[in-house]
Coordinates of C-alpha atoms in Angstrom, one line a residue:
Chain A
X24 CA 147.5 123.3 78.7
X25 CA 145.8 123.3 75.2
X26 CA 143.7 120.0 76.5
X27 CA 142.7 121.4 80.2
X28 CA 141.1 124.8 78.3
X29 CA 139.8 122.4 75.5
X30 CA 138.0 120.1 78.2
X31 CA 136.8 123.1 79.9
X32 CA 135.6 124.9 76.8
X33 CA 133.7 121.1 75.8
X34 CA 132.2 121.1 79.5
X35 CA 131.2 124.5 79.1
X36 CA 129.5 123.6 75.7
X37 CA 127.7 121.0 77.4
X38 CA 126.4 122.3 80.0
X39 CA 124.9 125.3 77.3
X40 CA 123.7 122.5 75.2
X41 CA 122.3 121.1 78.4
X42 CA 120.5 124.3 79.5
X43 CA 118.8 125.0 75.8
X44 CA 117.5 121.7 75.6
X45 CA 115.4 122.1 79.0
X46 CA 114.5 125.3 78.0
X47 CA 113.2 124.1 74.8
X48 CA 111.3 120.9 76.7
X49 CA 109.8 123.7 79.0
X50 CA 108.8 125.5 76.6
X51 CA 107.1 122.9 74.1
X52 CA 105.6 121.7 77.0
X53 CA 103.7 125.6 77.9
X54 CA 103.1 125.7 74.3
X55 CA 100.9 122.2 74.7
X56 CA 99.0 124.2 77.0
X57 CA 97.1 126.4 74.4
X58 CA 96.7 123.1 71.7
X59 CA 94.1 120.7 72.5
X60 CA 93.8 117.4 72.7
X61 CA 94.1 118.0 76.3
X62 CA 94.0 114.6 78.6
X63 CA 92.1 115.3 81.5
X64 CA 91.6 112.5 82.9
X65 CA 95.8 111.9 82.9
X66 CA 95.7 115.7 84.5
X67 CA 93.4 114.8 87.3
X68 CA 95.4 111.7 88.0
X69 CA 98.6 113.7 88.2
X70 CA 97.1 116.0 90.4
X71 CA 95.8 113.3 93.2
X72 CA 99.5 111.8 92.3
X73 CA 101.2 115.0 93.3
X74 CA 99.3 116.9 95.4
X75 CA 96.9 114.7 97.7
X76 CA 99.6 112.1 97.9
X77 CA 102.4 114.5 99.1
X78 CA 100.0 116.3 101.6
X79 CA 101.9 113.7 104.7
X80 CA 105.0 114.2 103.5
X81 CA 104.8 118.1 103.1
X82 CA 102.4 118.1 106.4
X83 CA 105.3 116.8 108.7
X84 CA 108.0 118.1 107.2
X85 CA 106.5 121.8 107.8
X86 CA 104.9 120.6 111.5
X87 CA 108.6 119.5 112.5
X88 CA 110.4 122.2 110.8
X89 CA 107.9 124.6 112.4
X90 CA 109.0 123.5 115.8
X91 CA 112.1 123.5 115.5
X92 CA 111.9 127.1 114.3
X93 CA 110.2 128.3 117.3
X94 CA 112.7 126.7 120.3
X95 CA 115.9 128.4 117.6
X96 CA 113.9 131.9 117.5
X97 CA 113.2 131.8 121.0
X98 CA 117.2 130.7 121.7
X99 CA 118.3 132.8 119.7
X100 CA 115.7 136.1 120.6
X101 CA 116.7 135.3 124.3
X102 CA 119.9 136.3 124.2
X103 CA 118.4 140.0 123.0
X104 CA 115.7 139.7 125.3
X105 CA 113.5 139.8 122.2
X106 CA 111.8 136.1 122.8
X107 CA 108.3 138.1 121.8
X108 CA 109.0 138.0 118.3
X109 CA 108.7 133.9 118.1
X110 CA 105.2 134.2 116.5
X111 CA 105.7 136.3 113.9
X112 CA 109.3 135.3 113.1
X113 CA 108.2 131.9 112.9
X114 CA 105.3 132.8 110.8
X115 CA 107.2 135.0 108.4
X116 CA 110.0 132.5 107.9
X117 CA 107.5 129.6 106.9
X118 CA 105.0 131.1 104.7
X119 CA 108.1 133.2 102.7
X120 CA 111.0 130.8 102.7
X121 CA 110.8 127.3 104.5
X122 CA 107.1 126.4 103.2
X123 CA 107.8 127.3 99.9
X124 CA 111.8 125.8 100.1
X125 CA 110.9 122.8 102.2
X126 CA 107.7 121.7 100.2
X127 CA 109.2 122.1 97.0
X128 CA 111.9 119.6 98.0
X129 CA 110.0 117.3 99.6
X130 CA 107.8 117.0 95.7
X131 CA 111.0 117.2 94.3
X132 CA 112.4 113.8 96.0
X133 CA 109.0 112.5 96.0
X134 CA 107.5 113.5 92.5
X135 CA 110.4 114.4 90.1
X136 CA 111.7 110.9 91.0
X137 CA 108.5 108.8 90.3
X138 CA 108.1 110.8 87.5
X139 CA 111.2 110.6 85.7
X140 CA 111.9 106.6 86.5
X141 CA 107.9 105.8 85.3
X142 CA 108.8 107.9 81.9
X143 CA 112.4 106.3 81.9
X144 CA 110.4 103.0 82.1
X145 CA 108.1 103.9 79.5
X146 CA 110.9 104.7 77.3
X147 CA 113.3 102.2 78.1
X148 CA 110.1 99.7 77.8
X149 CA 109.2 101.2 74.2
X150 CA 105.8 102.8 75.7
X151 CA 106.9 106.2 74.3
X152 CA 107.1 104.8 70.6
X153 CA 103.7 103.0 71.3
X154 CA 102.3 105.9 72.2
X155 CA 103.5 107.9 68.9
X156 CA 102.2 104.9 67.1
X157 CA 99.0 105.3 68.7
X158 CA 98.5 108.7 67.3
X159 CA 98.9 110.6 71.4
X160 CA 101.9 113.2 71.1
X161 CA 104.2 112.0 74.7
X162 CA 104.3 115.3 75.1
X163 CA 100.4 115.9 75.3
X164 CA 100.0 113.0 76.9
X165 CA 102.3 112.3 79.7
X166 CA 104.4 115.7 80.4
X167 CA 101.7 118.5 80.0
X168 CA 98.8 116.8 82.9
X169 CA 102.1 116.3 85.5
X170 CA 103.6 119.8 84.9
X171 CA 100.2 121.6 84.9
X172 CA 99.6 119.4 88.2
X173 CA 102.5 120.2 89.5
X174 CA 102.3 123.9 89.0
X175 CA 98.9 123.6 90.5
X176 CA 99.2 121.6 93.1
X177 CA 102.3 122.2 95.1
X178 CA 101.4 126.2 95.9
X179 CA 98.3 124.5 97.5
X180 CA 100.5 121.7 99.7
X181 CA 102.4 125.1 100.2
X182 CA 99.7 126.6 101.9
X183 CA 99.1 123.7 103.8
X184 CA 102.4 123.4 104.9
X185 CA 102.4 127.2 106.0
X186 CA 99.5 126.6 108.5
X187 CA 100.9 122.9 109.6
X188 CA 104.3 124.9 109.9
X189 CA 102.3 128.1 112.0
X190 CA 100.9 125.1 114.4
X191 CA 104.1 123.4 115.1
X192 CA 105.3 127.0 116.3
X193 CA 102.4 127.5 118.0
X194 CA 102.3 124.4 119.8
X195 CA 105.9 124.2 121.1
X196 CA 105.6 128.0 121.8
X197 CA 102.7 127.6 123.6
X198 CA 103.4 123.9 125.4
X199 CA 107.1 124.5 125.6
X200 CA 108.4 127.8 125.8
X201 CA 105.2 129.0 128.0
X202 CA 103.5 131.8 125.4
X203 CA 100.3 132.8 125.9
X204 CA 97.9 130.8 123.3
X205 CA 96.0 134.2 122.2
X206 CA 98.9 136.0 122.2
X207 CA 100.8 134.3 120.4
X208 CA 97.8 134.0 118.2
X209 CA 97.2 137.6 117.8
X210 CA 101.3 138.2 116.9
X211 CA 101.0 135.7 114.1
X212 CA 97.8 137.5 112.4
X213 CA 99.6 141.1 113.3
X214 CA 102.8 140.9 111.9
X215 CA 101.6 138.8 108.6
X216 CA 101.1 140.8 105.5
X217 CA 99.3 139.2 102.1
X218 CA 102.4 139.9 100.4
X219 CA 104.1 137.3 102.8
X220 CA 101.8 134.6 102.0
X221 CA 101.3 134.9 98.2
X222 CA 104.7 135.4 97.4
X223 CA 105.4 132.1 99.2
X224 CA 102.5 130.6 97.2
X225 CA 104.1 131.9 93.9
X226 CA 107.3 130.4 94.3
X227 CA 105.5 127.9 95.0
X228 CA 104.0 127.2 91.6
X229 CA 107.6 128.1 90.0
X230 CA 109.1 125.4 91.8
X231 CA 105.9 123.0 91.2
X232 CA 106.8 123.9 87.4
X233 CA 110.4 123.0 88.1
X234 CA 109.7 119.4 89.7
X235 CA 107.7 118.1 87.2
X236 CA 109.5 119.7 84.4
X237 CA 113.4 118.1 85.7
X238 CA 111.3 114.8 86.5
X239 CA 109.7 114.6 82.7
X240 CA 112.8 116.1 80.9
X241 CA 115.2 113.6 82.7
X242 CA 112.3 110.6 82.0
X243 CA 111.9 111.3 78.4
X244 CA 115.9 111.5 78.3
X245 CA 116.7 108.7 80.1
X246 CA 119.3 106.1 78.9
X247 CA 118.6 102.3 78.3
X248 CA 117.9 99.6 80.7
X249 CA 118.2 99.9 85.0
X250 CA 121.2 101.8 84.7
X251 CA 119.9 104.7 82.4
X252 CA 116.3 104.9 84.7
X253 CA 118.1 105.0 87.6
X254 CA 120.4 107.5 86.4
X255 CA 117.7 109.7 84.9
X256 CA 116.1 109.4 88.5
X257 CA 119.4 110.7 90.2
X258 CA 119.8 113.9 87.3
X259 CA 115.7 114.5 88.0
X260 CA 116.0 115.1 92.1
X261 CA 119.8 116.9 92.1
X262 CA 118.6 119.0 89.1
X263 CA 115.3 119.9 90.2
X264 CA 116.9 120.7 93.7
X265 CA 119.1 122.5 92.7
X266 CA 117.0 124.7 90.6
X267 CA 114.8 125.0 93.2
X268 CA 117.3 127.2 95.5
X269 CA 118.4 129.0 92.5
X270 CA 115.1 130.3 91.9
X271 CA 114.3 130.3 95.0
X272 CA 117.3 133.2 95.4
X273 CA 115.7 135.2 92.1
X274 CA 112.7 135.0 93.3
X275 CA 113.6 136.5 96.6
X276 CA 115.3 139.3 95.1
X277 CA 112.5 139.9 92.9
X278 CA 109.8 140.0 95.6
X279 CA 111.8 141.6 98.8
X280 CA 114.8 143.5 97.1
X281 CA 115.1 146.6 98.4
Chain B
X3 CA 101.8 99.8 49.3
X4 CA 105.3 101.0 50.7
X5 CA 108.4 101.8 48.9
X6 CA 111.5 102.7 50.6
X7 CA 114.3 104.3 48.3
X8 CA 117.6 104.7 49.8
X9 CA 117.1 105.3 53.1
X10 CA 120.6 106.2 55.1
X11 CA 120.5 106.6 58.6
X12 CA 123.4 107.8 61.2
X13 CA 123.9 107.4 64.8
X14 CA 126.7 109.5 65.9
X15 CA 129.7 107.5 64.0
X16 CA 127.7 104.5 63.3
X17 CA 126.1 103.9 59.9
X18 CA 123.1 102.4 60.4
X19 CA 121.2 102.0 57.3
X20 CA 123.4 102.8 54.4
X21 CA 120.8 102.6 51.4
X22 CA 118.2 100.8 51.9
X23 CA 115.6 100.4 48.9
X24 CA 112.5 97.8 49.9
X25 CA 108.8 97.2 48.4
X26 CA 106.3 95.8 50.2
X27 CA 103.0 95.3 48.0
X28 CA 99.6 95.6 49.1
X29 CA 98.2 93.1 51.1
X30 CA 101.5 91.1 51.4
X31 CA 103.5 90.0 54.5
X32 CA 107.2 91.1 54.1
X33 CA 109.6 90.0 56.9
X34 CA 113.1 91.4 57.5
X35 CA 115.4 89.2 58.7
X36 CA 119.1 89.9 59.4
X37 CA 121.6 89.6 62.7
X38 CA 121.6 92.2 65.5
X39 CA 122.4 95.5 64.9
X40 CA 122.1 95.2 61.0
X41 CA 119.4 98.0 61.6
X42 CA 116.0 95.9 60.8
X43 CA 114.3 97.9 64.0
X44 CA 115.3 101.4 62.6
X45 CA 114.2 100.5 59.1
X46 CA 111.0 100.3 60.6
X47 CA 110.8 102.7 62.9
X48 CA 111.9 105.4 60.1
X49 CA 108.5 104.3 58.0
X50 CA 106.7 104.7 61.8
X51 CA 108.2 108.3 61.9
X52 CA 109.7 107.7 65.3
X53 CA 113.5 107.8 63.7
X54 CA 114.2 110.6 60.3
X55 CA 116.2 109.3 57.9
X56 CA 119.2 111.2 57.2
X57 CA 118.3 110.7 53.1
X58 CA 115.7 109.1 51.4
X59 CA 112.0 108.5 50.5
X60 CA 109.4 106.6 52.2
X61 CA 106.5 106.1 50.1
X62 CA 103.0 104.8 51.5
X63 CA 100.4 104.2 49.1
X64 CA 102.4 106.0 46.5
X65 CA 102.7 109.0 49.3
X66 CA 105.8 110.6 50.6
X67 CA 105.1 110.3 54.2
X68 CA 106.4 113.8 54.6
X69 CA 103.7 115.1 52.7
X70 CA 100.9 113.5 54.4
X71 CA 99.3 114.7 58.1
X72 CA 100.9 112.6 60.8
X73 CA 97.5 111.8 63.0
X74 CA 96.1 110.4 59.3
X75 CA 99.3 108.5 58.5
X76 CA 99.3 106.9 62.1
X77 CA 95.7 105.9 61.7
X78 CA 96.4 103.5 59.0
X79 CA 99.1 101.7 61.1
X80 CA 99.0 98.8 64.2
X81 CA 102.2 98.3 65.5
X82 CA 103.2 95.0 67.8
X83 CA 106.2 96.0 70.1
X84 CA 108.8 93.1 71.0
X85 CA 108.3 93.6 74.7
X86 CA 104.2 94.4 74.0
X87 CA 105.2 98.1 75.4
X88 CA 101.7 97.8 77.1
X89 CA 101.1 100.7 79.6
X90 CA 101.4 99.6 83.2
X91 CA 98.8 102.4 84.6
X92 CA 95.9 101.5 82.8
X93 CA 94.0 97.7 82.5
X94 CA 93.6 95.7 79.4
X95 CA 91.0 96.8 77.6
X96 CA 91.7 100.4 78.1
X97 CA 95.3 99.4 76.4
X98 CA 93.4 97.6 73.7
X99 CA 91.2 100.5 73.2
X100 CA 93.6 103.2 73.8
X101 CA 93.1 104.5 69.5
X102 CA 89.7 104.3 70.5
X103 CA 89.0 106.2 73.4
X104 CA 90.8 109.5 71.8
X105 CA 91.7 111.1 69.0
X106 CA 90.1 110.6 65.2
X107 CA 89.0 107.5 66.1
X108 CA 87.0 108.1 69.5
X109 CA 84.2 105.7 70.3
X110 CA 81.8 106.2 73.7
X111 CA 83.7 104.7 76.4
X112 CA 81.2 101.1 76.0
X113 CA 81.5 100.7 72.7
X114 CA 85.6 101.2 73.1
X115 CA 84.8 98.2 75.9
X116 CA 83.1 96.1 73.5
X117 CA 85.5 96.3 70.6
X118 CA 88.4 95.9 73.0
X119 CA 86.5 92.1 74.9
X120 CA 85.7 91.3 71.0
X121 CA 89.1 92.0 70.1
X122 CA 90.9 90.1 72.9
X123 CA 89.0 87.2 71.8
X124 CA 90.0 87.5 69.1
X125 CA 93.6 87.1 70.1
X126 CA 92.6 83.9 71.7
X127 CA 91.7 85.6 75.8
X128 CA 88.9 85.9 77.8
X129 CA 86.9 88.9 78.7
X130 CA 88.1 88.7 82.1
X131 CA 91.4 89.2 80.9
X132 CA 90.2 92.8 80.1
X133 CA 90.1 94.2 83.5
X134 CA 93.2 92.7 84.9
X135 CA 96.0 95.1 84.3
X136 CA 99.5 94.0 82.0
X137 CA 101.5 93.2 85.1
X138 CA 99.4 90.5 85.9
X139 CA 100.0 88.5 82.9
X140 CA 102.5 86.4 81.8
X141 CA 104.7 86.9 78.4
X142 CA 102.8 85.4 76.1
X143 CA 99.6 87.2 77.1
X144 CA 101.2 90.2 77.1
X145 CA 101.7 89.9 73.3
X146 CA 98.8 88.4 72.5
X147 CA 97.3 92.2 73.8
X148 CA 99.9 93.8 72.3
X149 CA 98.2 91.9 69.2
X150 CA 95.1 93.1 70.2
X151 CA 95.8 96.4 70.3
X152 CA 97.3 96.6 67.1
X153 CA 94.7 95.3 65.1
X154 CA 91.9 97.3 67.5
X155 CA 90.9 100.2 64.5
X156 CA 91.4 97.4 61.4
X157 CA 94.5 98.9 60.3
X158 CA 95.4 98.9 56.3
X159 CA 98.8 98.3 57.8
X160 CA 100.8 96.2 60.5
X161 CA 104.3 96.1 62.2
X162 CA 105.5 93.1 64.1
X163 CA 108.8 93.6 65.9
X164 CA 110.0 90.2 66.7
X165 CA 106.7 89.2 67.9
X166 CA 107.8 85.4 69.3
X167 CA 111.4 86.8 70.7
X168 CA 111.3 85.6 74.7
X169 CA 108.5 82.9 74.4
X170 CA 108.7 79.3 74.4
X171 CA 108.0 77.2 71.2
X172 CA 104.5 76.7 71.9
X173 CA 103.8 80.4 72.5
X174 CA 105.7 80.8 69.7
X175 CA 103.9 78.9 67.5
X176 CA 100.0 80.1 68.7
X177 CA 101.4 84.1 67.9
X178 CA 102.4 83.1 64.3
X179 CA 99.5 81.3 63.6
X180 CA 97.4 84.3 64.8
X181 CA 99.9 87.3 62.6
X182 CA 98.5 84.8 59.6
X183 CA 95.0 84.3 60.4
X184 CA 94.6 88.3 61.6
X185 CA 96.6 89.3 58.3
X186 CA 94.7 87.2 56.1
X187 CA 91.4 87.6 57.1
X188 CA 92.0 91.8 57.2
X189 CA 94.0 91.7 54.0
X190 CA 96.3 94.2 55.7
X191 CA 99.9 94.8 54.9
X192 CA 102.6 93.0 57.5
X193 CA 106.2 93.9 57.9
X194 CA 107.5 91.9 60.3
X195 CA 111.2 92.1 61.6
X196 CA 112.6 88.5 63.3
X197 CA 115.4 86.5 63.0
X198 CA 113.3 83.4 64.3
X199 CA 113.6 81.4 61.0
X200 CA 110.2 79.3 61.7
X201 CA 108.1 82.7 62.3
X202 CA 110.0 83.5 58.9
X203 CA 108.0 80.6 57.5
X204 CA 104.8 80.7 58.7
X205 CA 104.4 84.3 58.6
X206 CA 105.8 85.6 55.4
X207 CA 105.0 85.9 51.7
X208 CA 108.2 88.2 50.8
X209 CA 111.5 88.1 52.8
X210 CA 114.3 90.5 53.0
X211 CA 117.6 89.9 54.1
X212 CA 119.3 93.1 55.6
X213 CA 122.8 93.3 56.6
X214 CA 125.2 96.1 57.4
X215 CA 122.8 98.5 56.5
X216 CA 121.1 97.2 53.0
X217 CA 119.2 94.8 51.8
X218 CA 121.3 91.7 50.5
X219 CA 118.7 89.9 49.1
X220 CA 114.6 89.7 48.9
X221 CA 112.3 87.4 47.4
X222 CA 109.5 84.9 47.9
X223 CA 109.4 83.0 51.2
X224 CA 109.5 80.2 48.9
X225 CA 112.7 80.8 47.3
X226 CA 114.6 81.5 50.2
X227 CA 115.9 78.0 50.5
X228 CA 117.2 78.5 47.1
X229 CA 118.2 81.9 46.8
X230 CA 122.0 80.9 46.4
X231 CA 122.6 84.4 48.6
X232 CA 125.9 83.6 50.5
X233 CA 123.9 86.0 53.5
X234 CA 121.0 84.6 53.5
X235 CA 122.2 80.9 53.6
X236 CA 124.3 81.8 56.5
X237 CA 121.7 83.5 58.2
X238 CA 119.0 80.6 57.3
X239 CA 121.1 77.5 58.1
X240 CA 123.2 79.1 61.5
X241 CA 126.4 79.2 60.3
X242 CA 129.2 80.6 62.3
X243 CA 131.3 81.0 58.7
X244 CA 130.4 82.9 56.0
X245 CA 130.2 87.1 55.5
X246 CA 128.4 87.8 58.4
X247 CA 130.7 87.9 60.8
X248 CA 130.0 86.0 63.8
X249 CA 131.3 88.6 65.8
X250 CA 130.2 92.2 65.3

């Protein structure tokens, strides 16, 4: 009995330990933010790395998921007699939950993996100590451009992916399910607030920080040779996942709570 | 030039370095030999600041290297890596250059170009070398960048971590006859950690033998041969029998 409490109470431990560290690395890494020397050219590469390249991914992912929104909505509406409110339910849903939810987990299988096995690499491959040696801070150099790319960049493909996701409604509402293209239109623009969209676009920038953060956290603390980069890879895209719905959830309740 | 006075160093339950006291004198290429594992890369890597001794001083140019600004400290240092740790993203010259493109020691982007083809000639490669990126090359280029690299500022001071380990003889050969020449010729200090005997000899003024955490035994290159250290003949000669055990 003494052991299974003792196990738990080490597990427990661990997982704090485990928290406190990422929330230190997050926090160094914001607090690079106000000390130059800043690397711009490594931010603008991140950015085209993370942003431009996951626009295909993000795009179809919201087009299909769009869809597929509209024919359930319209299933489900029917059987209330309330298949009018396709357009707006479809529009709500995207730009407040699935753009931001859907994106972020598309970067976060696309990004936080790249980024945590290149880093593992780096630091399985002694890059990270050559760095040092050269006088550039790892930090500075290789977690601050992807995490302030990241934070930039996926709110933007979340935008996008709100308007490819709108579309994909539109089109099977309009194609399949026989809606009128203008008024389906016009119940879109009606029932959509401001509120709707930025709020989306916030989380999106929380779980931009989130991706890159787990990705760079998991690099920098990945173990030696395949083994340790591939496991850092794993921990980056379950960990940043998983964060993601969690704040997801807080963020919900902060926004929409009643 | 540097001193290091009882250095201890502690991962988890192992004992690393248990007391290590070494001087390396200005201008003079010191080489640390010793098996696997007898803590030759941490040694190192605690002068670099990239490991903190548990206890100890390490002194560089009669500095504690806590007392001086890291950025400055670096500055006077060129490190080869064993694998060349050359970054994959960028080409060449850029990873020749990479001191001088930021930082202190930031040249305009041509004359960074300029040092970095003069430096890679240096080193015994081409200019067109410089535009190819590290992937594209085999081993032995690789290090001879790596070289590059870490001679690109003119450093007071430079690390070799098993420069010749994974090349043939040849290779081998043409990298230790380039640590002497570039050593020489700068009048920089080397520490070099191998435990290839014939880089021992043709790079090395001063050799240290480190086992189990200290130094067993340094002196001139010259004496090695002669020292009548029971660790060092072992190591030296290849002996399965002896203190070090073959198995550790």
């Amino acid at each position: 009995m003494t052991r299974f409490l003792a196990s738990i109470g080490r597990a427990v431990l661990s997982a704090l330990a485990s928290v406190g560290s990422v929330a230190l690395f997050a926090l160094e890494t914001v607090s690079h933010l106000f000390r130059p020397p800043f690397y711009g050219r490594e931010f603008w590469h991140a950015l085209i790395q993370i942003g431009w390249l996951s626009l295909p991914v993000v795009g179809l992912t919201a087009f299909f998921t769009g869809g597929a929104l509209a024919l359930q909505i319209f299933a489900g509406g029917s059987r209330y007699g309330a298949e009018a409110v396709v357009p707006s339910i479809v529009a709500i849903g995207m730009v407040r939950e699935l753009g931001p939810v859907l994106g972020g987990l598309m970067v976060a299988a696309r990004v936080a993996s790249s980024i945590a096995a290149e880093i593992g690499t780096m630091k399985v491959t002694e890059q990270i100590d050559a760095l040092v040696t050269l006088s550039t801070n790892p930090m500075k150099y290789l977690t601050l451009p992807r995490v302030l790319a990241a934070t930039i960049a996926v709110p933007v493909l979340v935008a996008v992916g709100d308007s490819v996701g709108i579309m994909g409604g539109y089109l099977v509402g309009v194609n399949r399910l026989d809606f009128n293209s203008a008024t389906y239109l016009k119940n879109t623009v009606d029932f959509l607030e401001t509120w709707d969209i930025t709020s989306g676009l916030f989380k999106g920038a929380a779980f931009g920080f989130i991706v890159a953060t787990m990705g760079c956290y998991h690099g920098m603390q990945s173990g030696r040779g395949a083994q340790g980069v591939g496991a850092a890879t794993k921990s980056a895209v379950v960990s940043a996942s998983v964060l993601i719905f969690a704040a997801n959830y807080i963020l919900t309740e902060l926004f929409f709570a009643a | 030039m540097i001193e290091l006075r009882d250095i201890h160093k502690t991962f988890g339950s192992n004992h690393v370095l248990r007391g290590v006291n070494l001087s390396i004198p200005k201008g003079s290429s010191m080489v640390i030999i010793g098996g696997s594992g007898t803590g030759k890369s941490v040694t190192l890597k605690c002068i670099l600041g990239l490991v903190t001794p548990d206890q100890g001083q390490i002194l560089v140019g009669g500095q504690n290297v806590e007392d001086v600004s890291r950025d400055a400290f670096l500055a006077r240092f060129g490190m080869l890596f064993q694998g060349a740790a050359l970054f994959d993203s960028i080409p060449v010259w850029q990873n020749v250059a990479f001191r001088l493109m930021r930082g202190a020691l930031k040249r305009p982007k041509a004359e960074a170009r300029e040092i970095a083809i003069e430096k890679l000639r240096r080193v015994g490669l081409k200019p067109e070398v410089a535009d190819k990126f590290p992937a594209e090359l085999s081993g032995g280029m690789q290090k001879r960048v790596g070289l590059a690299r870490a001679i690109a500022a003119d450093p007071e001071i430079i690390f070799f971590d098993e420069p010749t380990t994974g090349l043939d003889p040849i290779m081998s050969g043409v990298i230790n006859d380039l640590i002497r020449e570039i050593v020489t010729e700068m009048g920089a200090t080397a520490l070099t950690i191998t435990h290839d005997m014939t880089s021992v000899r043709a790079i090395a003024d001063n050799v240290a033998m480190l086992h189990d955490g200290v130094v067993k035994w340094t002196g001139a290159v010259n004496d090695m041969d002669t020292s009548g250290d029971p660790y060092v003949d072992q190591f030296i000669h290849g002996r399965a029998e002896g203190p070090i055990a073959a198995v550790r």
